[in-house]
Short mmCIF file of C-alpha atoms and ligand atoms in Angstrom, two decimals:
data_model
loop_
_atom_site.label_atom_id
_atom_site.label_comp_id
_atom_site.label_asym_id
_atom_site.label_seq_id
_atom_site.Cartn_x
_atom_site.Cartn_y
_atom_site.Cartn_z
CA UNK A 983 12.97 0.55 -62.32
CA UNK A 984 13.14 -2.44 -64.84
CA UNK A 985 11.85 -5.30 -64.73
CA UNK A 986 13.43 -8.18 -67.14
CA UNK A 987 10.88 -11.17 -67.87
CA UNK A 988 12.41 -14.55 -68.34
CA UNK A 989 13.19 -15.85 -71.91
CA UNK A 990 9.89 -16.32 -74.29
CA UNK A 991 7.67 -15.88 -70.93
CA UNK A 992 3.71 -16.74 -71.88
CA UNK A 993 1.79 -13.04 -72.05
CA UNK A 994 -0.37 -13.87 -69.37
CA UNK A 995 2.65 -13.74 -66.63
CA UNK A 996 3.42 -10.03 -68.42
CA UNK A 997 0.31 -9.16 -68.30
CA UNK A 998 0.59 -9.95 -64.50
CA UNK A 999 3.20 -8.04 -63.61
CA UNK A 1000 2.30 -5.07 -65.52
CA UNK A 1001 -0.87 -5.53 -63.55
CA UNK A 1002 0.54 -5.24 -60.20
CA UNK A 1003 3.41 -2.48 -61.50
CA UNK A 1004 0.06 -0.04 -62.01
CA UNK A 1005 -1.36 -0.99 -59.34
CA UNK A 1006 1.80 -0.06 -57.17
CA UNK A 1007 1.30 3.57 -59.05
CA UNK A 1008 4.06 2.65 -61.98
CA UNK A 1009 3.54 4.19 -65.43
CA UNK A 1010 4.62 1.43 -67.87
CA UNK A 1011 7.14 1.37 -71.10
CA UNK A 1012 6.95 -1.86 -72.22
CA UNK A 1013 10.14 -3.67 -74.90
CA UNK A 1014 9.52 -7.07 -76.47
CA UNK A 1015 13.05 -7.89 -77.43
CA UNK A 1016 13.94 -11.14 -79.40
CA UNK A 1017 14.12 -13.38 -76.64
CA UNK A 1018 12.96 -10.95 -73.69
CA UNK A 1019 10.42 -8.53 -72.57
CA UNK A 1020 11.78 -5.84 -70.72
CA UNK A 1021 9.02 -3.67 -68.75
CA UNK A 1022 10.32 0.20 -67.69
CA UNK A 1023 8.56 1.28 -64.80
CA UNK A 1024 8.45 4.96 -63.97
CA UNK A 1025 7.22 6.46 -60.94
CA UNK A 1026 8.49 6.86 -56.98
CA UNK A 1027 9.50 3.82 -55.96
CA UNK A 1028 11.38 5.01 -52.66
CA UNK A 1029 8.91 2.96 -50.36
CA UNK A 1030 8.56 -0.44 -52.47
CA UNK A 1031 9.77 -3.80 -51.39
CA UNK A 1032 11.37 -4.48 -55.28
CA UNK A 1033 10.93 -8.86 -53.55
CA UNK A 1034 7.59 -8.19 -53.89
CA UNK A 1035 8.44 -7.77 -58.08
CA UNK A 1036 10.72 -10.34 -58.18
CA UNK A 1037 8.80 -12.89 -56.51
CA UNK A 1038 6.25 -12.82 -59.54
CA UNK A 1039 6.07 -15.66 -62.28
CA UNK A 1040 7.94 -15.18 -65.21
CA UNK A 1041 10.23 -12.19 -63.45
CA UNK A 1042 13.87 -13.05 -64.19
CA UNK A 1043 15.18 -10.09 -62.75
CA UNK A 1044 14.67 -6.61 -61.32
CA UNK A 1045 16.38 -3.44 -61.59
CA UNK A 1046 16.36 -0.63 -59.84
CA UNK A 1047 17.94 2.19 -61.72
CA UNK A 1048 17.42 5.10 -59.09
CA UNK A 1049 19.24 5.26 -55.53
CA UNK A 1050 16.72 3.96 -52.22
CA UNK A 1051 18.67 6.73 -50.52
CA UNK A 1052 16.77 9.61 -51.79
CA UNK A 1053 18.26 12.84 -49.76
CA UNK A 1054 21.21 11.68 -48.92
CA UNK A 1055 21.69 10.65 -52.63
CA UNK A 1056 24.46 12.66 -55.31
CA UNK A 1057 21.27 12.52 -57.88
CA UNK A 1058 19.74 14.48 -55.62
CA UNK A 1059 21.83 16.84 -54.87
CA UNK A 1060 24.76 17.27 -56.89
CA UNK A 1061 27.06 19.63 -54.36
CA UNK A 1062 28.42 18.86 -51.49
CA UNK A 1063 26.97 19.40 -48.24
CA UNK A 1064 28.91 22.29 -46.39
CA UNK A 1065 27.83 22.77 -42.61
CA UNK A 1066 28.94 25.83 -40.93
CA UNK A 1067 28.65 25.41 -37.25
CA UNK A 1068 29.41 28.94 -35.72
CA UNK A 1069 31.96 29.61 -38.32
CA UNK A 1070 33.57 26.03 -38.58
CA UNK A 1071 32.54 24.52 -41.98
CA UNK A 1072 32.70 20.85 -42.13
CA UNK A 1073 32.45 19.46 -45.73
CA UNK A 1074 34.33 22.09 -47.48
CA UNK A 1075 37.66 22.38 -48.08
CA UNK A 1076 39.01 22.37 -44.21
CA UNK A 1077 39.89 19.48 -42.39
CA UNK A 1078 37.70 19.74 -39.54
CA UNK A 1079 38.99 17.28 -36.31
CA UNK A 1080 37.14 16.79 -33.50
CA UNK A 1081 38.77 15.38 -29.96
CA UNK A 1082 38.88 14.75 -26.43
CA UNK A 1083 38.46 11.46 -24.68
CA UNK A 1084 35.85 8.97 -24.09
CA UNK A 1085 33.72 10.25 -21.25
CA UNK A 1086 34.02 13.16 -19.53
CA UNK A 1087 35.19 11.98 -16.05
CA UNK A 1088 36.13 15.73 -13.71
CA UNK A 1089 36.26 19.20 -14.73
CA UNK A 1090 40.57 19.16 -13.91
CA UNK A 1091 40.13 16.16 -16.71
CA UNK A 1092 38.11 17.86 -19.30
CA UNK A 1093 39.68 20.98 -18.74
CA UNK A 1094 43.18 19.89 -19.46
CA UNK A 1095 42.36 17.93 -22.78
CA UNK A 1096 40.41 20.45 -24.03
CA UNK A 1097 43.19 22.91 -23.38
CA UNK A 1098 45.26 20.23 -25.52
CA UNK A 1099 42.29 19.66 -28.70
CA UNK A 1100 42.43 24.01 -29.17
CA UNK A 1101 46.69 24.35 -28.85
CA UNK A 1102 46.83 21.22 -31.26
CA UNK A 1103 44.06 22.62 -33.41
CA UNK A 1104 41.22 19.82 -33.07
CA UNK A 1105 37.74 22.53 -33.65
CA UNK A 1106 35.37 20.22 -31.74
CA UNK A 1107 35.79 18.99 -28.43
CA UNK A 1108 34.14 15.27 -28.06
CA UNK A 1109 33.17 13.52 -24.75
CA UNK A 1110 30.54 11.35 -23.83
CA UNK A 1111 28.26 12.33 -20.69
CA UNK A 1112 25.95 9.09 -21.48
CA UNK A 1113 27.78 6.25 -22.67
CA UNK A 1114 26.54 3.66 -24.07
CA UNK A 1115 28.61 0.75 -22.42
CA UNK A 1116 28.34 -3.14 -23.48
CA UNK A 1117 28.51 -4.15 -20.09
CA UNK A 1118 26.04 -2.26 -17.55
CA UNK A 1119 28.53 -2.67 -14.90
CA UNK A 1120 31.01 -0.80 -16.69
CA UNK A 1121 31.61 3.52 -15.98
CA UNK A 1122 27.98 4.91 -17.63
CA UNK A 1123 28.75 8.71 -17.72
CA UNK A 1124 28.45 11.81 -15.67
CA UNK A 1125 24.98 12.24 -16.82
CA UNK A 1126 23.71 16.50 -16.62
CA UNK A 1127 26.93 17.16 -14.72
CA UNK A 1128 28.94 15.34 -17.56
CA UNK A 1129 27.29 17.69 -20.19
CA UNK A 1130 27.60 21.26 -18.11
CA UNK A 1131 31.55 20.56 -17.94
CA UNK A 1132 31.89 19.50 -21.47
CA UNK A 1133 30.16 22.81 -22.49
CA UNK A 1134 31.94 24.89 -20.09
CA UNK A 1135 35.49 23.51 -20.65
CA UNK A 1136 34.63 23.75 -25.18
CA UNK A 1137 33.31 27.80 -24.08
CA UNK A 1138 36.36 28.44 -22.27
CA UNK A 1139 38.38 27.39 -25.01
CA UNK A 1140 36.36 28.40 -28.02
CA UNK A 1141 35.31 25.06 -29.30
CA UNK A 1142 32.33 23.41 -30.63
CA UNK A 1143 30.92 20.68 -28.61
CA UNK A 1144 30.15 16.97 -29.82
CA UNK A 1145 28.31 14.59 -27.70
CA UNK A 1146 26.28 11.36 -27.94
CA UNK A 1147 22.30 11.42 -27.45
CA UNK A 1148 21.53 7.64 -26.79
CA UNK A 1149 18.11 8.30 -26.24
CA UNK A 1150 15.08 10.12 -27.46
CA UNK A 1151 14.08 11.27 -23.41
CA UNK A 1152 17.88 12.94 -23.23
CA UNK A 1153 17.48 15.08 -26.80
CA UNK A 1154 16.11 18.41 -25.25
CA UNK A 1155 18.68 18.31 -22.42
CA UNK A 1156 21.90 17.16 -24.65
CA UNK A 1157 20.78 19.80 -27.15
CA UNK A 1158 20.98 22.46 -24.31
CA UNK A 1159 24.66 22.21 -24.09
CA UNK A 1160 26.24 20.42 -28.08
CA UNK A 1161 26.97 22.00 -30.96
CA UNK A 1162 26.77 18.55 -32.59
CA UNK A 1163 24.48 15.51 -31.76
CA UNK A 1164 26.36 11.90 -32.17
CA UNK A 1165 24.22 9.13 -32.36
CA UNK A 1166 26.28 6.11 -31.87
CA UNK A 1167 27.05 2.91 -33.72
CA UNK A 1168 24.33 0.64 -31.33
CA UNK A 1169 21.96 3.46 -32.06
CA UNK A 1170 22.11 3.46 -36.11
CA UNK A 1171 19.04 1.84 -36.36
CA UNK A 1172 17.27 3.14 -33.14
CA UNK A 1173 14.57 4.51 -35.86
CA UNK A 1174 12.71 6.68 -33.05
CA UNK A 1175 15.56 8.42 -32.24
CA UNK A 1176 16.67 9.30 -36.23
CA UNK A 1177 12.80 10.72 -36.68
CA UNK A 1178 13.46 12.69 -33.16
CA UNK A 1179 16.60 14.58 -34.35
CA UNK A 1180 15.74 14.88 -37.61
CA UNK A 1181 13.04 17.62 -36.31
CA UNK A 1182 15.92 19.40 -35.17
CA UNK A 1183 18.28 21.46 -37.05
CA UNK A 1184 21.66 21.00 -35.04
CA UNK A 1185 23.96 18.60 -36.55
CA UNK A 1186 24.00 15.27 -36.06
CA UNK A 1187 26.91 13.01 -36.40
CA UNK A 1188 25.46 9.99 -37.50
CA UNK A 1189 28.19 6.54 -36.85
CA UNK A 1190 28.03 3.76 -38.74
CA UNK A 1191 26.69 0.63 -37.06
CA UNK A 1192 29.20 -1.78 -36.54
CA UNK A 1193 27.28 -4.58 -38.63
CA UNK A 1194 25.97 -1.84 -41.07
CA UNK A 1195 26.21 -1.91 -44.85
CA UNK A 1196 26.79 1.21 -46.47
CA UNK A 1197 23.09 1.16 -47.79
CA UNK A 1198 21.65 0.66 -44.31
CA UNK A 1199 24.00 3.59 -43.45
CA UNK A 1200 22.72 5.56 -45.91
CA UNK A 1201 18.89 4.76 -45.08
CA UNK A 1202 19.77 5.47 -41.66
CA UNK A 1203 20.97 9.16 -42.36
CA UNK A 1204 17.33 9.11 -44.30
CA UNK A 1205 15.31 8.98 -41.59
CA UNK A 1206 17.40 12.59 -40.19
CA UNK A 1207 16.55 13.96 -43.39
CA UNK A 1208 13.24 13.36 -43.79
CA UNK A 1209 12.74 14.91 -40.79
CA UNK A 1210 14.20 18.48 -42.49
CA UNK A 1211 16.93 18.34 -40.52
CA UNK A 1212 19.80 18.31 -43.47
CA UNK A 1213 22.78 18.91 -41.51
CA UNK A 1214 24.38 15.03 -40.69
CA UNK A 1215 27.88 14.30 -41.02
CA UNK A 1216 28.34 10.54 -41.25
CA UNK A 1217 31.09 8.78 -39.46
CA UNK A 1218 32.92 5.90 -40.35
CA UNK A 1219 33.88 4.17 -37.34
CA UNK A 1220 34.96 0.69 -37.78
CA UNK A 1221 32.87 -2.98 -38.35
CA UNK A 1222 32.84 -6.31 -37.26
CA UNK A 1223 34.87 -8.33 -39.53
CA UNK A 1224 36.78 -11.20 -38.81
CA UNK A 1225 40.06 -10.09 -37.64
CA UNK A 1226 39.74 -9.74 -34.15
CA UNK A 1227 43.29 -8.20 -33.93
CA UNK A 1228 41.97 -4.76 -34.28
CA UNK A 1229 39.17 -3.70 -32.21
CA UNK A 1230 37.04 -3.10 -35.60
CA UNK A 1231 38.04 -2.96 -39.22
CA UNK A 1232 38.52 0.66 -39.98
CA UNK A 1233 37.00 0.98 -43.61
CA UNK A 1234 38.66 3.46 -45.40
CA UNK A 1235 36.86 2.66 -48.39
CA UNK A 1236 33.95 3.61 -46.83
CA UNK A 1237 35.39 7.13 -47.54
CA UNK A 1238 35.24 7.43 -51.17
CA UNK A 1239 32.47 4.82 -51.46
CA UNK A 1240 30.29 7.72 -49.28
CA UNK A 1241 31.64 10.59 -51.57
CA UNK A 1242 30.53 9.25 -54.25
CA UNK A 1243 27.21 8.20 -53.13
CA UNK A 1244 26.33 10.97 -51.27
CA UNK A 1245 26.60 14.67 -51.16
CA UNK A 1246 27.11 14.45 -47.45
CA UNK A 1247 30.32 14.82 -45.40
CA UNK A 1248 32.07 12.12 -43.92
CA UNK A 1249 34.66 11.79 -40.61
CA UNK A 1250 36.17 8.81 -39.79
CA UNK A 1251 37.01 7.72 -35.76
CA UNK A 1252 40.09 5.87 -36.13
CA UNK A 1253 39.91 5.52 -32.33
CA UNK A 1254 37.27 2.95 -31.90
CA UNK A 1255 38.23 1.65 -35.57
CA UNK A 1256 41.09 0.12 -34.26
CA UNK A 1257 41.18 0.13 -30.63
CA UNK A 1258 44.78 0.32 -30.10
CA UNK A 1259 46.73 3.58 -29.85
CA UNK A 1260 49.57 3.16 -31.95
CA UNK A 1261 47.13 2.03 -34.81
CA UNK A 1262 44.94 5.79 -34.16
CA UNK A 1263 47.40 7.85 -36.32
CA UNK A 1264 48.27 5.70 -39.28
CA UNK A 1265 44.77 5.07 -39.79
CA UNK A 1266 43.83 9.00 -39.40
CA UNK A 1267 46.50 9.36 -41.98
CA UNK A 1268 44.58 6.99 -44.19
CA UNK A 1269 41.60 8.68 -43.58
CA UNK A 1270 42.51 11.94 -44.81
CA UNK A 1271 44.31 10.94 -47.72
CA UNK A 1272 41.06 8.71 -48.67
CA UNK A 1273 39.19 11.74 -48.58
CA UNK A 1274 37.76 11.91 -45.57
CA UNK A 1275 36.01 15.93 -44.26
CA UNK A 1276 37.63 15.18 -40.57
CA UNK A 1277 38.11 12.76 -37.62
CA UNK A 1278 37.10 12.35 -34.63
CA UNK A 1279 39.39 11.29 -31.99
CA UNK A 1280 40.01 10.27 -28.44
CA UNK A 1281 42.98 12.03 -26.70
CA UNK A 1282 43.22 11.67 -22.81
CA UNK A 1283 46.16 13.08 -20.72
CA UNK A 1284 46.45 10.32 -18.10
CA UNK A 1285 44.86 7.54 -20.37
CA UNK A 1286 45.86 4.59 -18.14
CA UNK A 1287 43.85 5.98 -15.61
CA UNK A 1288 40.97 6.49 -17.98
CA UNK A 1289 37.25 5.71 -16.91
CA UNK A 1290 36.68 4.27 -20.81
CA UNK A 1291 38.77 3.46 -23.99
CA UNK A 1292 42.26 4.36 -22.36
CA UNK A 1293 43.87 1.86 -25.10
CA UNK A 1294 43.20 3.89 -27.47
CA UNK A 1295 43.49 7.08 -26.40
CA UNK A 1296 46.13 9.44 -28.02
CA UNK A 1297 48.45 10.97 -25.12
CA UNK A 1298 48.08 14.89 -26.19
CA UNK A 1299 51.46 15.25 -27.74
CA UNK A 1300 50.60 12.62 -30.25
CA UNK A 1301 47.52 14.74 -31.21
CA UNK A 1302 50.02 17.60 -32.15
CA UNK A 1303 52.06 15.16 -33.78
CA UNK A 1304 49.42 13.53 -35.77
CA UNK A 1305 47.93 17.31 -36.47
CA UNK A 1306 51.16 18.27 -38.23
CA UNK A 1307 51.06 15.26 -40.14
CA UNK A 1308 47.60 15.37 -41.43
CA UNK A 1309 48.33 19.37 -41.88
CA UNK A 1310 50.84 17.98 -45.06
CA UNK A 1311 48.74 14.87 -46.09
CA UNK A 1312 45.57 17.45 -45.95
CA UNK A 1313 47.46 19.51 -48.66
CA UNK A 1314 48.95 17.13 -50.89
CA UNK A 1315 44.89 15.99 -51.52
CA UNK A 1316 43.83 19.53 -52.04
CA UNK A 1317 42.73 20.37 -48.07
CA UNK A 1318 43.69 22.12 -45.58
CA UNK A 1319 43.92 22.15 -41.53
CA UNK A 1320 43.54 25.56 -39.58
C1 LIG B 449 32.19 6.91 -28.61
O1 LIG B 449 32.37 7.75 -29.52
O2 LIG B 449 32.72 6.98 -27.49
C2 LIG B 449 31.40 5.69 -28.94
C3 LIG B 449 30.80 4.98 -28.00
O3 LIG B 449 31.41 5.41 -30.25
P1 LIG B 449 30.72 4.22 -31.09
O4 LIG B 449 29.27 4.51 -31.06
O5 LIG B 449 31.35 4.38 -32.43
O6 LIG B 449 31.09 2.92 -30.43
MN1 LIG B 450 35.02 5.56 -26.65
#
């Protein structure tokens, strides 16, 4: 960290802030320049509150030179992270896609989607047992039951298993039946629940809240990390912006903002980052050719019938048809689809 002293500042104010830098645990490298005195602080400075710097007298400005984001961070670690989940690696060179619809609503629903994600070639079969629902009054999941039919429809047809934990009481019993734990864009600050999983080892899909900066993001996937738990695959999933044409702005740039920030993989959901249906595939086109590891999407096979997010619910022969297209946009950027 640097901190840059206003112009011909009196030596008592340096001597003030070198003061508190020590006493923060800073070893100090100290440049009188012509005009400015420029004070290089070196030490771990993950935890401090930088305001508390640049609130001093005579501070004109404050620099931090390494990332907040420690784990998650490229400085920290330089390759990628590659996840193998039974086999499936997400973050190499495969373009891993992970469907199925909202909720889980009856085994004959589940059943015949999932049937759909494996012909297609989606990996990961999603579905949400608890849902998280803006309104209470609206369908809240199957619960227990929701989670045994998820797991036995993905075992019957040899997929992995994605589904949302929206709180810390549920981990144990969600864990039972996922492959993958997705903690949802209301959740990406629920700070107790981060620490929780992050004791775990079993992937976590970590969404990005819909108000989130990347930084916050990024702080968020900390907390996992910390924890030991280095397997999180973050998920770009659309914000609040304000065009209210779209559900939520999809932010592609998010993408390669994320690979270059961080060694971990990223998905976008192109499903709740738009909303509609006919925007789902263009924008998992995007997606891919922006660099994304994989997708996760809704597909339901009766979707005007559907218990949540029917709107924007592929009908399973667009998931083949947006499969074959992201099989040639997945090669053109040096990828590949199964
Ligand atoms: C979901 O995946 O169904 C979901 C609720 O997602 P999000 O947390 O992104 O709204
Ligand atoms: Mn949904």
């Amino acid at each position: 960290m640097v901190v840059v002293m206003e112009p011909k500042v009196q030596e008592v104010k340096i001597q003030n802030v070198i003061e508190h830098l020590k006493e923060m645990g800073f070893e100090i490298h100290r440049s009188d320049g012509v005009t400015h005195t420029i004070i290089g602080a070196i030490g771990d400075k993950t935890g401090i509150d930088i305001r508390q710097l640049e609130i001093l007298e005579g501070v004109h400005e404050v620099i931090r030179i390494t990332d907040p984001n420690k784990l998650s961070s490229r400085s920290f670690k330089k390759e990628d992270t590659i996840i193998d989940i039974n086999g499936v690696k997400i973050g190499g060179d495969e373009v891993v896609v992970a469907a199925g619809p909202c909720a889980v609503e009856s085994r004959e629903q589940i059943s015949i989607i999932a049937k759909a994600v494996k012909k297609y070639g989606g990996k990961i079969l999603r579905g949400g047992a608890f849902k998280p629902r803006t309104s209470p009054y609206s369908f809240q999941g199957m619960g227990e039951t929701g989670l045994k039919l998820l797991r036995e429809a993905a075992t019957k047809h040899e997929l992995l298993m994605i589904t949302e934990v929206i709180d810390v009481s549920q981990i144990s019993l969600v864990s039972e039946y996922a492959d993958i734990l997705q903690i949802g864009a209301r959740n990406m600050q629920n700070f107790m629940l981060l620490a929780e999983v992050g004791k775990l080892r079993k992937p976590v899909l970590l969404k990005r809240g819909m108000s989130s900066t990347i930084k916050e993001w990024l702080m968020a996937s900390e907390y996992i990390l910390k924890g030991g738990n280095q397997n999180v695959i973050l998920c770009e999933r659309g914000i609040r912006t304000f065009e209210d044409y779209t559900r939520n702005t999809l932010d592609i740039s998010a993408v390669p903002v994320i690979k270059k920030l961080s060694h971990l993989p990223i998905f976008t959901d192109p499903s709740h980052g738009t909303g509609i249906r006919d925007k789902v595939i263009p924008m998992a086109r995007a997606s891919i050719a922006a660099g994304a590891d994989g997708l996760i999407v809704e597909v339901h096979h009766d979707p005007d019938h559907a218990k949540s997010d029917g709107a924007q619910s592929l009908y399973p022969e667009q998931f083949d048809e947006m499969m074959k297209e992201l099989q040639i946009i997945a090669k053109a950027v040096g990828r590949f689809i199964d």
